[in-house]
Amino acid sequence: MSTAWDNGRRHARALETALEGKVSSYSKLAAVISRGTSSSAGSSSDSAAALDEEGVGRYKLVEEEIEELLGKVHLGSLRIDGDLGVLKHLSKLEQAIDDLVTLINSPSQPPSSSMQHAAQRHRETLDDYRRDFIRTRNNVDQAVQRSNLLGSVRKDINDYKSSLPSQTDALLADRGRIDSSHRMMDDTLNQAYATREDFSSQRTMLASIDSRMGGVLSQMPGINSLITMIRTRRRRDTIIVAVVIGGCMLLLLGYMFGF
């Protein structure tokens, strides 16, 4: 039993070392995929698709190798096909652990405490690798699903944008017409303001002339009386002329009708 146990221990250590390297590589690829899916929202669709295709293909290959190593750790020389699912490997792993426990607990040759401790350590190591692998794979699946969702949303947005040019052109044309109307109204208002300023300047000028005339008249009071006398004489002359003309007309009528 000692020779078989030593061979099994060396084989288990070799598999654990290989498994550790594969899990590390798998975690790095998963990190690359997660970063790629996170940054693909701001990058072009072609580069994001290329990154997803390359990263997913590599992590699937490493995933199959890790599943195969997980099966070898506890199943000894039994080869497990890398295409089998993790659940199938776990079920076979549980059966192998049960067989190992049965061998250790054999009454014919009881194992030492070091053997039991070593078996327990291998079990815990495998459980740690399995948890890391499952957690990493779940993270990768979520990243891939998020990438697919972002790609679908991006496609919907692009389709929506491609249907907008006609509406956008119509809105731009309407805006151009509105801007043209605004410019015409501004020109009209500017002309009205200029006309109002002209009227204001003319009113100021007329008020100045009236003020000057009033000042001249106030400085020469004799002019008002002279103007009044002239107006009175003209009115008197007009009345005299009217009376003379009326008398002449009466005399002419009397002569014509024999009065």
mmCIF file with all atom_site columns, N, CA and C in Angstrom, residues 5 19 31 43 56 75 89 100 108 112 121 125 138 142 150 159 176 184 196-197 206 220 228:
data_model
loop_
_atom_site.group_PDB
_atom_site.id
_atom_site.type_symbol
_atom_site.label_atom_id
_atom_site.label_alt_id
_atom_site.label_comp_id
_atom_site.label_asym_id
_atom_site.label_entity_id
_atom_site.label_seq_id
_atom_site.pdbx_PDB_ins_code
_atom_site.Cartn_x
_atom_site.Cartn_y
_atom_site.Cartn_z
_atom_site.occupancy
_atom_site.B_iso_or_equiv
_atom_site.pdbx_formal_charge
_atom_site.auth_seq_id
_atom_site.auth_comp_id
_atom_site.auth_asym_id
_atom_site.auth_atom_id
_atom_site.pdbx_PDB_model_num
ATOM 1  N N  . TRP A 1 5   ? 0.637   4.236   -2.531  1.00 0.00 ? 5   TRP A N  1
ATOM 2  C CA . TRP A 1 5   ? 0.319   5.557   -1.966  1.00 0.00 ? 5   TRP A CA 1
ATOM 3  C C  . TRP A 1 5   ? 1.324   6.611   -2.406  1.00 0.00 ? 5   TRP A C  1
ATOM 4  N N  . LEU A 1 19  ? -2.565  21.738  -12.735 1.00 0.00 ? 19  LEU A N  1
ATOM 5  C CA . LEU A 1 19  ? -3.875  22.361  -12.567 1.00 0.00 ? 19  LEU A CA 1
ATOM 6  C C  . LEU A 1 19  ? -3.743  23.812  -12.114 1.00 0.00 ? 19  LEU A C  1
ATOM 7  N N  . ALA A 1 31  ? -9.871  37.496  -17.133 1.00 0.00 ? 31  ALA A N  1
ATOM 8  C CA . ALA A 1 31  ? -9.706  38.929  -16.872 1.00 0.00 ? 31  ALA A CA 1
ATOM 9  C C  . ALA A 1 31  ? -9.623  39.720  -18.169 1.00 0.00 ? 31  ALA A C  1
ATOM 10 N N  . SER A 1 43  ? -15.554 51.127  -27.910 1.00 0.00 ? 43  SER A N  1
ATOM 11 C CA . SER A 1 43  ? -14.730 50.835  -29.076 1.00 0.00 ? 43  SER A CA 1
ATOM 12 C C  . SER A 1 43  ? -15.611 50.497  -30.252 1.00 0.00 ? 43  SER A C  1
ATOM 13 N N  . VAL A 1 56  ? -12.811 34.272  -26.139 1.00 0.00 ? 56  VAL A N  1
ATOM 14 C CA . VAL A 1 56  ? -13.720 33.180  -25.802 1.00 0.00 ? 56  VAL A CA 1
ATOM 15 C C  . VAL A 1 56  ? -13.181 31.854  -26.311 1.00 0.00 ? 56  VAL A C  1
ATOM 16 N N  . LEU A 1 75  ? -9.123  10.595  -9.916  1.00 0.00 ? 75  LEU A N  1
ATOM 17 C CA . LEU A 1 75  ? -9.466  9.366   -10.617 1.00 0.00 ? 75  LEU A CA 1
ATOM 18 C C  . LEU A 1 75  ? -8.236  8.627   -11.099 1.00 0.00 ? 75  LEU A C  1
ATOM 19 N N  . HIS A 1 89  ? -17.886 15.569  -14.452 1.00 0.00 ? 89  HIS A N  1
ATOM 20 C CA . HIS A 1 89  ? -16.608 15.413  -13.761 1.00 0.00 ? 89  HIS A CA 1
ATOM 21 C C  . HIS A 1 89  ? -16.814 15.403  -12.253 1.00 0.00 ? 89  HIS A C  1
ATOM 22 N N  . LEU A 1 100 ? -11.559 6.285   -2.513  1.00 0.00 ? 100 LEU A N  1
ATOM 23 C CA . LEU A 1 100 ? -10.326 6.565   -1.782  1.00 0.00 ? 100 LEU A CA 1
ATOM 24 C C  . LEU A 1 100 ? -10.544 6.464   -0.277  1.00 0.00 ? 100 LEU A C  1
ATOM 25 N N  . SER A 1 108 ? -7.766  -4.106  6.933   1.00 0.00 ? 108 SER A N  1
ATOM 26 C CA . SER A 1 108 ? -6.617  -5.003  6.761   1.00 0.00 ? 108 SER A CA 1
ATOM 27 C C  . SER A 1 108 ? -5.298  -4.273  6.965   1.00 0.00 ? 108 SER A C  1
ATOM 28 N N  . SER A 1 112 ? -1.981  5.589   8.156   1.00 0.00 ? 112 SER A N  1
ATOM 29 C CA . SER A 1 112 ? -1.437  6.460   9.197   1.00 0.00 ? 112 SER A CA 1
ATOM 30 C C  . SER A 1 112 ? -2.147  7.808   9.173   1.00 0.00 ? 112 SER A C  1
ATOM 31 N N  . ARG A 1 121 ? -5.805  17.052  2.667   1.00 0.00 ? 121 ARG A N  1
ATOM 32 C CA . ARG A 1 121 ? -5.224  18.237  2.030   1.00 0.00 ? 121 ARG A CA 1
ATOM 33 C C  . ARG A 1 121 ? -5.483  18.240  0.532   1.00 0.00 ? 121 ARG A C  1
ATOM 34 N N  . THR A 1 125 ? -7.465  21.072  -1.431  1.00 0.00 ? 125 THR A N  1
ATOM 35 C CA . THR A 1 125 ? -6.845  21.749  -2.577  1.00 0.00 ? 125 THR A CA 1
ATOM 36 C C  . THR A 1 125 ? -7.724  21.662  -3.811  1.00 0.00 ? 125 THR A C  1
ATOM 37 N N  . ASN A 1 138 ? -18.068 31.448  -14.164 1.00 0.00 ? 138 ASN A N  1
ATOM 38 C CA . ASN A 1 138 ? -19.293 32.235  -14.049 1.00 0.00 ? 138 ASN A CA 1
ATOM 39 C C  . ASN A 1 138 ? -19.038 33.695  -14.413 1.00 0.00 ? 138 ASN A C  1
ATOM 40 N N  . GLN A 1 142 ? -20.801 35.658  -17.465 1.00 0.00 ? 142 GLN A N  1
ATOM 41 C CA . GLN A 1 142 ? -21.482 36.938  -17.293 1.00 0.00 ? 142 GLN A CA 1
ATOM 42 C C  . GLN A 1 142 ? -20.895 38.011  -18.200 1.00 0.00 ? 142 GLN A C  1
ATOM 43 N N  . LEU A 1 150 ? -24.613 44.132  -24.820 1.00 0.00 ? 150 LEU A N  1
ATOM 44 C CA . LEU A 1 150 ? -24.153 45.433  -25.312 1.00 0.00 ? 150 LEU A CA 1
ATOM 45 C C  . LEU A 1 150 ? -24.124 45.470  -26.838 1.00 0.00 ? 150 LEU A C  1
ATOM 46 N N  . ASP A 1 159 ? -29.332 50.912  -35.668 1.00 0.00 ? 159 ASP A N  1
ATOM 47 C CA . ASP A 1 159 ? -30.499 50.823  -36.544 1.00 0.00 ? 159 ASP A CA 1
ATOM 48 C C  . ASP A 1 159 ? -31.403 52.035  -36.364 1.00 0.00 ? 159 ASP A C  1
ATOM 49 N N  . GLY A 1 176 ? -33.827 76.095  -40.283 1.00 0.00 ? 176 GLY A N  1
ATOM 50 C CA . GLY A 1 176 ? -33.273 77.095  -41.185 1.00 0.00 ? 176 GLY A CA 1
ATOM 51 C C  . GLY A 1 176 ? -34.303 78.146  -41.567 1.00 0.00 ? 176 GLY A C  1
ATOM 52 N N  . MET A 1 184 ? -35.219 88.269  -40.764 1.00 0.00 ? 184 MET A N  1
ATOM 53 C CA . MET A 1 184 ? -36.070 89.279  -41.387 1.00 0.00 ? 184 MET A CA 1
ATOM 54 C C  . MET A 1 184 ? -36.728 90.166  -40.336 1.00 0.00 ? 184 MET A C  1
ATOM 55 N N  . ARG A 1 196 ? -37.607 105.701 -35.780 1.00 0.00 ? 196 ARG A N  1
ATOM 56 C CA . ARG A 1 196 ? -37.983 106.373 -34.534 1.00 0.00 ? 196 ARG A CA 1
ATOM 57 C C  . ARG A 1 196 ? -36.898 107.355 -34.092 1.00 0.00 ? 196 ARG A C  1
ATOM 58 N N  . GLU A 1 197 ? -35.668 106.992 -34.275 1.00 0.00 ? 197 GLU A N  1
ATOM 59 C CA . GLU A 1 197 ? -34.579 107.905 -33.921 1.00 0.00 ? 197 GLU A CA 1
ATOM 60 C C  . GLU A 1 197 ? -34.594 109.151 -34.804 1.00 0.00 ? 197 GLU A C  1
ATOM 61 N N  . LEU A 1 206 ? -37.257 120.771 -34.164 1.00 0.00 ? 206 LEU A N  1
ATOM 62 C CA . LEU A 1 206 ? -38.393 121.695 -34.215 1.00 0.00 ? 206 LEU A CA 1
ATOM 63 C C  . LEU A 1 206 ? -38.608 122.381 -32.878 1.00 0.00 ? 206 LEU A C  1
ATOM 64 N N  . MET A 1 220 ? -37.753 141.198 -28.239 1.00 0.00 ? 220 MET A N  1
ATOM 65 C CA . MET A 1 220 ? -38.219 142.375 -28.996 1.00 0.00 ? 220 MET A CA 1
ATOM 66 C C  . MET A 1 220 ? -39.721 142.523 -28.796 1.00 0.00 ? 220 MET A C  1
ATOM 67 N N  . THR A 1 228 ? -49.531 143.584 -34.592 1.00 0.00 ? 228 THR A N  1
ATOM 68 C CA . THR A 1 228 ? -50.960 143.756 -34.296 1.00 0.00 ? 228 THR A CA 1
ATOM 69 C C  . THR A 1 228 ? -51.529 144.952 -35.072 1.00 0.00 ? 228 THR A C  1
#
